[in-house]
Amino acid sequence: MAKTSFLSRYRTPKLPVPRQGDTALVTGATSGIGQATAKELVKRQFRVIGTSRNPDSDASRANTPDGVELIPLDLGDPDSISAVPDELEKLGAGPVTVLVNNAGESQNGPLEELPRDALERLFQVNVIGHVQLTQVLLPQMRDARRGRIVFVGSMLGSFPLAYRGSYGASKAAIKAFAFSARREVSRFGIGVSVMEPGAINTGLSERRTIYIDDGGHYADEFQTMLTHLNDNEATGISAEQVATEILKAVGDKRPRPLYATGSSSHLAFPAARLLPRDTMGGIIAAKHGL
Ligand SMILES: NC(=O)c1ccc[n+]([C@@H]2O[C@H](COP(=O)([O-])OP(=O)(O)OC[C@H]3O[C@@H](n4cnc5c(N)ncnc54)[C@H](OP(=O)(O)O)[C@@H]3O)[C@@H](O)[C@H]2O)c1
């Protein structure tokens, strides 16, 4: 009997790789990482469907890469998510065998001052919305016996940072969903991965949602953190570099559970295995001026 090593016994089996001409769906394809990923998928001969909350606006049209077809999707609205299969049918597109769950809100604020409705919206958009969209599209992948699902998380899902608790928690939550689903669906030929970008220069700083009492107890430290966060983003790697990593999760025969890029991810993850958690937390805080 052939010997199997300890490591190979437990690893994910080889999975079918999506084919040229397959349909790929990228949420939030009008900007940043989603836009770059949609563009790269077109280059690699996929039929690419992107999403936007306002697909018919001039801005969305102008920002959608050539070759990408846009459908409406608001992850904050469960009905909009349920309507995705109908929208795909209208275009004669599908089955979707590549799903990049990318769109997201970048929320900031101290735990004490985060309004409940803002928290609910964040978890609807960043977590529940993408879980529902995945539920809606999984039957198509199961029928096709192949598929790749990439959840775009954040390194803050692995390395929590002060004043980014809600955002980091939403990214940690989606990672736990992804890691669990990975085992559930691999027997149908479907791979599930998480992409954790560090600081990426997408202009996201201008679109952050911020909850802070300006004269309050946390205002000074929050501002220090935010200034460093925005500087890190402005000097971060490009969305195209993240797209290249996402395409690895789509094309690898054995897609890894986690891909990461930016913010010295190649050092941060090994360091986290060696250093005490508290020290690692201190390093992440110091990187943000705290
Ligand atoms: N940039 C970074 O430094 C960074 C770092 C780590 C992780 N990330 C993560 O990477 C992903 C993309 O970030 P990005 O910087 O590329 O963001 P971005 O440039 O702000 O783009 C966000 C995209 O999501 C769409 N969107 C926003 N809210 C939505 C909603 N409620 N429903 C559906 N679509 C929505 C927007 O499209 P419409 O306005 O057309 O609807 C837009 O195309 C996010 O999940 C983010 O958390 C980013």
Short mmCIF file of C-alpha atoms and ligand atoms in Angstrom, two decimals, residues 26-36 51-55 57 59-60 63-64 70-77 80-81 101-107 121-122 124-126 130 151-156 164 167 170-171 195-208 229 232-234 236-237 239 242 246 261 263, ligand 1:
data_model
loop_
_atom_site.label_atom_id
_atom_site.label_comp_id
_atom_site.label_asym_id
_atom_site.label_seq_id
_atom_site.Cartn_x
_atom_site.Cartn_y
_atom_site.Cartn_z
CA VAL A 26 -17.24 39.89 -9.15
CA THR A 27 -19.08 42.00 -6.59
CA GLY A 28 -18.11 45.68 -6.57
CA ALA A 29 -16.48 45.76 -10.01
CA THR A 30 -16.62 49.54 -10.49
CA SER A 31 -13.66 50.39 -8.29
CA GLY A 32 -10.42 49.19 -6.71
CA ILE A 33 -9.77 45.50 -6.20
CA GLY A 34 -13.04 44.34 -7.80
CA GLN A 35 -12.41 46.44 -10.90
CA ALA A 36 -8.84 45.12 -11.25
CA THR A 51 -21.95 44.23 -9.87
CA SER A 52 -22.73 47.78 -8.81
CA ARG A 53 -25.43 49.39 -6.70
CA ASN A 54 -26.01 51.78 -9.62
CA PRO A 55 -25.07 49.93 -12.81
CA SER A 57 -25.04 55.56 -13.67
CA ALA A 59 -19.83 56.85 -13.19
CA SER A 60 -20.40 53.08 -13.01
CA ASN A 63 -15.45 52.74 -14.30
CA THR A 64 -16.41 49.31 -15.57
CA LEU A 70 -22.78 44.96 -15.03
CA ILE A 71 -25.78 43.82 -13.02
CA PRO A 72 -27.37 45.59 -10.04
CA LEU A 73 -26.53 44.39 -6.55
CA ASP A 74 -26.83 46.02 -3.16
CA LEU A 75 -25.49 43.69 -0.49
CA GLY A 76 -27.46 45.68 2.06
CA ASP A 77 -30.70 44.54 0.45
CA SER A 80 -31.39 42.54 -4.48
CA ILE A 81 -29.22 39.51 -3.66
CA ASN A 101 -17.06 38.22 -3.02
CA ASN A 102 -15.22 41.52 -2.99
CA ALA A 103 -17.48 44.52 -2.27
CA GLY A 104 -17.35 45.87 1.25
CA GLU A 105 -17.67 48.75 3.67
CA SER A 106 -14.62 50.04 5.55
CA GLN A 107 -15.94 51.09 8.96
CA ARG A 121 -25.38 47.48 8.16
CA LEU A 122 -21.68 46.54 8.20
CA GLN A 124 -25.19 42.77 6.46
CA VAL A 125 -22.90 44.12 3.69
CA ASN A 126 -19.57 42.50 4.63
CA HIS A 130 -21.91 37.65 0.76
CA PHE A 151 -13.93 35.96 -0.19
CA VAL A 152 -12.01 39.23 -0.02
CA GLY A 153 -11.27 39.70 3.67
CA SER A 154 -8.57 41.90 5.14
CA MET A 155 -5.36 41.38 7.12
CA LEU A 156 -7.30 43.14 9.89
CA ARG A 164 -11.15 49.01 13.46
CA TYR A 167 -14.42 46.00 10.32
CA SER A 170 -16.66 41.36 9.90
CA LYS A 171 -13.59 40.12 8.00
CA MET A 195 -7.84 36.77 0.13
CA GLU A 196 -6.51 39.05 2.86
CA PRO A 197 -5.11 42.29 1.44
CA GLY A 198 -3.02 44.62 3.58
CA ALA A 199 -3.02 48.33 2.73
CA ILE A 200 -3.99 48.73 -0.92
CA ASN A 201 -3.98 51.99 -2.85
CA THR A 202 -7.58 52.03 -4.13
CA GLY A 203 -8.70 55.42 -2.82
CA LEU A 204 -10.71 53.58 -0.16
CA SER A 205 -9.70 56.23 2.40
CA GLU A 206 -12.20 58.61 0.76
CA ARG A 207 -15.02 56.09 1.19
CA ARG A 208 -14.52 55.05 4.81
CA LEU A 229 -4.15 54.19 8.10
CA ASN A 232 -0.51 53.33 4.59
CA GLU A 233 -3.29 53.07 2.01
CA ALA A 234 -1.85 55.90 -0.12
CA GLY A 236 0.09 50.66 -0.43
CA ILE A 237 0.44 48.21 -3.29
CA ALA A 239 -5.24 46.76 -6.77
CA VAL A 242 -4.22 41.92 -5.32
CA ILE A 246 -7.02 36.42 -6.40
CA THR A 261 -0.61 40.41 -0.06
CA SER A 263 1.58 45.32 4.29
N1 LIG B 1 -8.24 49.07 -0.10
C1 LIG B 1 -7.69 48.46 0.94
O1 LIG B 1 -6.70 48.94 1.51
C2 LIG B 1 -8.27 47.15 1.43
C3 LIG B 1 -7.52 46.44 2.37
C4 LIG B 1 -8.02 45.24 2.85
C5 LIG B 1 -9.23 44.76 2.40
N2 LIG B 1 -9.95 45.48 1.49
C6 LIG B 1 -11.24 44.92 1.06
O2 LIG B 1 -11.22 44.77 -0.34
C7 LIG B 1 -12.54 44.94 -0.85
C8 LIG B 1 -12.50 45.99 -1.94
O3 LIG B 1 -11.91 47.17 -1.42
P1 LIG B 1 -11.58 48.41 -2.37
O4 LIG B 1 -10.55 49.22 -1.66
O5 LIG B 1 -11.34 47.94 -3.73
O6 LIG B 1 -12.97 49.19 -2.25
P2 LIG B 1 -13.62 50.32 -3.17
O7 LIG B 1 -12.61 50.85 -4.14
O8 LIG B 1 -14.30 51.27 -2.25
O9 LIG B 1 -14.71 49.49 -4.00
C9 LIG B 1 -15.79 48.94 -3.35
C10 LIG B 1 -16.74 48.36 -4.39
O10 LIG B 1 -17.83 47.76 -3.69
C11 LIG B 1 -19.05 48.25 -4.19
N3 LIG B 1 -19.97 48.40 -3.04
C12 LIG B 1 -19.83 49.20 -1.97
N4 LIG B 1 -20.85 49.03 -1.12
C13 LIG B 1 -21.66 48.07 -1.66
C14 LIG B 1 -22.88 47.46 -1.26
N5 LIG B 1 -23.52 47.81 -0.14
N6 LIG B 1 -23.41 46.51 -2.06
C15 LIG B 1 -22.80 46.15 -3.22
N7 LIG B 1 -21.66 46.71 -3.66
C16 LIG B 1 -21.10 47.66 -2.88
C17 LIG B 1 -18.77 49.56 -4.90
O11 LIG B 1 -19.55 49.63 -6.08
P3 LIG B 1 -20.78 50.62 -6.32
O12 LIG B 1 -20.49 51.90 -5.58
O13 LIG B 1 -20.77 50.79 -7.83
O14 LIG B 1 -21.96 49.88 -5.82
C18 LIG B 1 -17.30 49.38 -5.33
O15 LIG B 1 -17.24 48.83 -6.64
C19 LIG B 1 -13.42 45.30 0.34
O16 LIG B 1 -14.08 44.15 0.81
C20 LIG B 1 -12.42 45.82 1.36
O17 LIG B 1 -12.90 45.65 2.67
C21 LIG B 1 -9.49 46.66 0.98
#
